[in-house]
Amino acid sequence: SQQGEEDPQALSIQEGENATMNCSYKTSINNLQWYRQNSGRGLVHLILIRSNEREKHSGRLRVTLDTSKKSSSLLITASRAADTASYFCATLEKLVFGKGTKLTVNP
Amino acid sequence: NAGVTQTPKFQVLKTGQSMTLQCAQDMNHNSMYWYRQDPGMGLRLIYYSASEGTTDKGEVPNGYNVSRLNKREFSLRLESAAPSQTSVYFCASRPFGTSTDTQYFGPGTRLTVL
């Protein structure tokens, strides 16, 4: 069964806006990772956040983790058309990926 | 480095045919994985190999077999293909198999079973 569940399933925004995607998981974890998948391609690692971290930044990406709620969020600021892709959270202790959020950034 | 490579990129099979999907990585990683991705279902783990010489079942192993041929190569075999196995198959590897490792993915094999 899927442990990571992203929300929303699809998101459409205008270039320059911020995009927020959420992920919920079921069991205790030591860390959580986010990946990106361009259409028809393999997944590419974006960022890892450990269970003792609450927030982490990487360029225009901001990830938060709330272990009490078993949830994480990925924020992409000042989105660009090139950010159009599907985004997945993953708990790699369990080798489980969520179903993904499909983000469309309109120019 | 080529990273993770997969062959073939596309394949069409008839029900009952067999085939082997090939995967190789040149990053000296210990762990390798096979996933399938269906629309709206995300990635589901089929089999994995934590290290050379070991293989383990994942979430959806039925209808598949795997071989960890050596440290570089991890193949996935469909003995008698079924339409339910129509999917995109991704191979991945990671250095040590720990949860903090990044997974590196191949470009995928798009398989259609008629």
PDB file of C-alpha atoms in Angstrom, chain B:
ATOM      1  CA  ASN B   1      29.188   8.365 -16.186  1.00  0.00           C
ATOM      2  CA  ALA B   2      26.034   7.138 -17.908  1.00  0.00           C
ATOM      3  CA  GLY B   3      24.274   6.647 -14.552  1.00  0.00           C
ATOM      4  CA  VAL B   4      21.440   4.129 -14.749  1.00  0.00           C
ATOM      5  CA  THR B   5      20.652   2.768 -18.190  1.00  0.00           C
ATOM      6  CA  GLN B   6      17.707   0.631 -19.245  1.00  0.00           C
ATOM      7  CA  THR B   7      16.978  -1.365 -22.355  1.00  0.00           C
ATOM      8  CA  PRO B   8      14.779  -1.450 -24.278  1.00  0.00           C
ATOM      9  CA  LYS B   9      13.054   1.950 -24.160  1.00  0.00           C
ATOM     10  CA  PHE B  10       9.831   0.604 -25.662  1.00  0.00           C
ATOM     11  CA  GLN B  11       8.421  -2.895 -26.071  1.00  0.00           C
ATOM     12  CA  VAL B  12       5.160  -4.396 -27.269  1.00  0.00           C
ATOM     13  CA  LEU B  13       4.375  -7.984 -26.305  1.00  0.00           C
ATOM     14  CA  LYS B  14       1.519 -10.346 -26.884  1.00  0.00           C
ATOM     15  CA  THR B  15      -0.131 -12.039 -23.926  1.00  0.00           C
ATOM     16  CA  GLY B  16       1.910 -15.050 -22.879  1.00  0.00           C
ATOM     17  CA  GLN B  17       5.201 -13.891 -24.362  1.00  0.00           C
ATOM     18  CA  SER B  18       8.258 -13.534 -22.184  1.00  0.00           C
ATOM     19  CA  MET B  19      10.924 -10.872 -22.059  1.00  0.00           C
ATOM     20  CA  THR B  20      13.728  -9.516 -19.923  1.00  0.00           C
ATOM     21  CA  LEU B  21      14.221  -5.853 -19.082  1.00  0.00           C
ATOM     22  CA  GLN B  22      17.843  -4.935 -18.612  1.00  0.00           C
ATOM     23  CA  CYS B  23      19.260  -2.401 -16.176  1.00  0.00           C
ATOM     24  CA  ALA B  24      22.836  -1.375 -15.539  1.00  0.00           C
ATOM     25  CA  GLN B  25      24.496   1.276 -13.383  1.00  0.00           C
ATOM     26  CA  ASP B  26      28.060   2.520 -13.520  1.00  0.00           C
ATOM     27  CA  MET B  27      28.131   4.298 -10.145  1.00  0.00           C
ATOM     28  CA  ASN B  28      29.332   1.310  -8.106  1.00  0.00           C
ATOM     29  CA  HIS B  29      26.087   1.314  -6.127  1.00  0.00           C
ATOM     30  CA  ASN B  30      25.268  -1.592  -3.864  1.00  0.00           C
ATOM     31  CA  SER B  31      21.465  -1.488  -4.059  1.00  0.00           C
ATOM     32  CA  MET B  32      19.237  -1.723  -7.111  1.00  0.00           C
ATOM     33  CA  TYR B  33      15.465  -1.581  -7.560  1.00  0.00           C
ATOM     34  CA  TRP B  34      12.692  -2.238 -10.034  1.00  0.00           C
ATOM     35  CA  TYR B  35       9.508  -0.164  -9.932  1.00  0.00           C
ATOM     36  CA  ARG B  36       6.441   0.017 -12.103  1.00  0.00           C
ATOM     37  CA  GLN B  37       4.477   3.200 -12.642  1.00  0.00           C
ATOM     38  CA  ASP B  38       0.848   3.149 -13.670  1.00  0.00           C
ATOM     39  CA  PRO B  39      -1.309   6.237 -14.256  1.00  0.00           C
ATOM     40  CA  GLY B  40      -2.565   7.597 -10.949  1.00  0.00           C
ATOM     41  CA  MET B  41      -0.760   4.901  -8.964  1.00  0.00           C
ATOM     42  CA  GLY B  42       2.663   6.405  -8.397  1.00  0.00           C
ATOM     43  CA  LEU B  43       5.635   4.065  -8.231  1.00  0.00           C
ATOM     44  CA  ARG B  44       5.280   0.594  -6.785  1.00  0.00           C
ATOM     45  CA  LEU B  45       8.267  -1.524  -5.881  1.00  0.00           C
ATOM     46  CA  ILE B  46       8.456  -4.887  -7.658  1.00  0.00           C
ATOM     47  CA  TYR B  47      11.770  -6.316  -6.465  1.00  0.00           C
ATOM     48  CA  TYR B  48      14.970  -4.987  -5.050  1.00  0.00           C
ATOM     49  CA  SER B  49      18.520  -6.119  -4.447  1.00  0.00           C
ATOM     50  CA  ALA B  50      20.125  -4.665  -1.339  1.00  0.00           C
ATOM     51  CA  SER B  51      23.522  -5.938  -2.395  1.00  0.00           C
ATOM     52  CA  GLU B  52      25.120  -8.205  -4.956  1.00  0.00           C
ATOM     53  CA  GLY B  53      23.876 -11.746  -4.460  1.00  0.00           C
ATOM     54  CA  THR B  54      20.617 -10.845  -2.700  1.00  0.00           C
ATOM     55  CA  THR B  55      17.125 -10.118  -3.983  1.00  0.00           C
ATOM     56  CA  ASP B  56      13.864  -9.441  -2.151  1.00  0.00           C
ATOM     57  CA  LYS B  57      10.228  -9.003  -3.065  1.00  0.00           C
ATOM     58  CA  GLY B  58       8.623  -5.620  -3.001  1.00  0.00           C
ATOM     59  CA  GLU B  59       4.982  -4.606  -2.988  1.00  0.00           C
ATOM     60  CA  VAL B  60       3.957  -6.166  -6.342  1.00  0.00           C
ATOM     61  CA  PRO B  61       6.264  -9.102  -7.208  1.00  0.00           C
ATOM     62  CA  ASN B  62       3.732 -11.509  -8.739  1.00  0.00           C
ATOM     63  CA  GLY B  63       4.428 -12.328 -12.372  1.00  0.00           C
ATOM     64  CA  TYR B  64       8.042 -11.163 -12.226  1.00  0.00           C
ATOM     65  CA  ASN B  65      11.469 -12.585 -11.517  1.00  0.00           C
ATOM     66  CA  VAL B  66      14.771 -10.804 -11.098  1.00  0.00           C
ATOM     67  CA  SER B  67      18.464 -11.556 -11.374  1.00  0.00           C
ATOM     68  CA  ARG B  68      21.291  -9.552  -9.868  1.00  0.00           C
ATOM     69  CA  LEU B  69      23.845 -10.640 -12.424  1.00  0.00           C
ATOM     70  CA  ASN B  70      26.707  -8.716 -10.849  1.00  0.00           C
ATOM     71  CA  LYS B  71      27.130  -5.442  -9.013  1.00  0.00           C
ATOM     72  CA  ARG B  72      26.323  -3.423 -12.125  1.00  0.00           C
ATOM     73  CA  GLU B  73      23.368  -5.281 -13.587  1.00  0.00           C
ATOM     74  CA  PHE B  74      19.871  -6.105 -12.355  1.00  0.00           C
ATOM     75  CA  SER B  75      17.387  -7.642 -14.785  1.00  0.00           C
ATOM     76  CA  LEU B  76      13.625  -8.049 -14.556  1.00  0.00           C
ATOM     77  CA  ARG B  77      11.923 -10.939 -16.317  1.00  0.00           C
ATOM     78  CA  LEU B  78       8.317 -11.401 -17.286  1.00  0.00           C
ATOM     79  CA  GLU B  79       7.814 -15.119 -17.879  1.00  0.00           C
ATOM     80  CA  SER B  80       4.287 -14.935 -19.315  1.00  0.00           C
ATOM     81  CA  ALA B  81       3.217 -11.378 -19.961  1.00  0.00           C
ATOM     82  CA  ALA B  82      -0.333 -10.282 -19.153  1.00  0.00           C
ATOM     83  CA  PRO B  83      -2.196  -7.088 -20.123  1.00  0.00           C
ATOM     84  CA  SER B  84      -2.132  -6.078 -16.441  1.00  0.00           C
ATOM     85  CA  GLN B  85       1.641  -5.743 -16.767  1.00  0.00           C
ATOM     86  CA  THR B  86       1.289  -2.895 -19.239  1.00  0.00           C
ATOM     87  CA  SER B  87       3.175  -0.132 -17.474  1.00  0.00           C
ATOM     88  CA  VAL B  88       6.300   1.982 -17.410  1.00  0.00           C
ATOM     89  CA  TYR B  89       9.143   0.202 -15.634  1.00  0.00           C
ATOM     90  CA  PHE B  90      11.892   2.090 -13.854  1.00  0.00           C
ATOM     91  CA  CYS B  91      15.146   0.770 -12.548  1.00  0.00           C
ATOM     92  CA  ALA B  92      16.905   2.655  -9.770  1.00  0.00           C
ATOM     93  CA  SER B  93      20.040   2.339  -7.700  1.00  0.00           C
ATOM     94  CA  ARG B  94      21.435   3.874  -4.557  1.00  0.00           C
ATOM     95  CA  PRO B  95      24.895   3.744  -3.005  1.00  0.00           C
ATOM     96  CA  PHE B  96      24.395   1.781   0.215  1.00  0.00           C
ATOM     97  CA  GLY B  97      20.692   1.131   0.480  1.00  0.00           C
ATOM     98  CA  THR B  98      20.213   3.306   3.538  1.00  0.00           C
ATOM     99  CA  SER B  99      17.184   5.549   3.861  1.00  0.00           C
ATOM    100  CA  THR B 100      19.292   8.697   3.509  1.00  0.00           C
ATOM    101  CA  ASP B 101      20.685   7.600   0.177  1.00  0.00           C
ATOM    102  CA  THR B 102      19.403   9.281  -2.923  1.00  0.00           C
ATOM    103  CA  GLN B 103      17.875   6.968  -5.494  1.00  0.00           C
ATOM    104  CA  TYR B 104      19.066   7.410  -9.048  1.00  0.00           C
ATOM    105  CA  PHE B 105      16.583   6.417 -11.720  1.00  0.00           C
ATOM    106  CA  GLY B 106      16.911   5.156 -15.254  1.00  0.00           C
ATOM    107  CA  PRO B 107      14.863   6.644 -18.106  1.00  0.00           C
ATOM    108  CA  GLY B 108      12.255   3.874 -18.017  1.00  0.00           C
ATOM    109  CA  THR B 109      10.927   1.136 -20.294  1.00  0.00           C
ATOM    110  CA  ARG B 110       7.431   1.588 -21.650  1.00  0.00           C
ATOM    111  CA  LEU B 111       5.860  -1.868 -21.984  1.00  0.00           C
ATOM    112  CA  THR B 112       2.554  -2.657 -23.662  1.00  0.00           C
ATOM    113  CA  VAL B 113       1.051  -6.132 -23.448  1.00  0.00           C
ATOM    114  CA  LEU B 114      -1.696  -6.826 -25.957  1.00  0.00           C
TER     115      LEU B 114
END
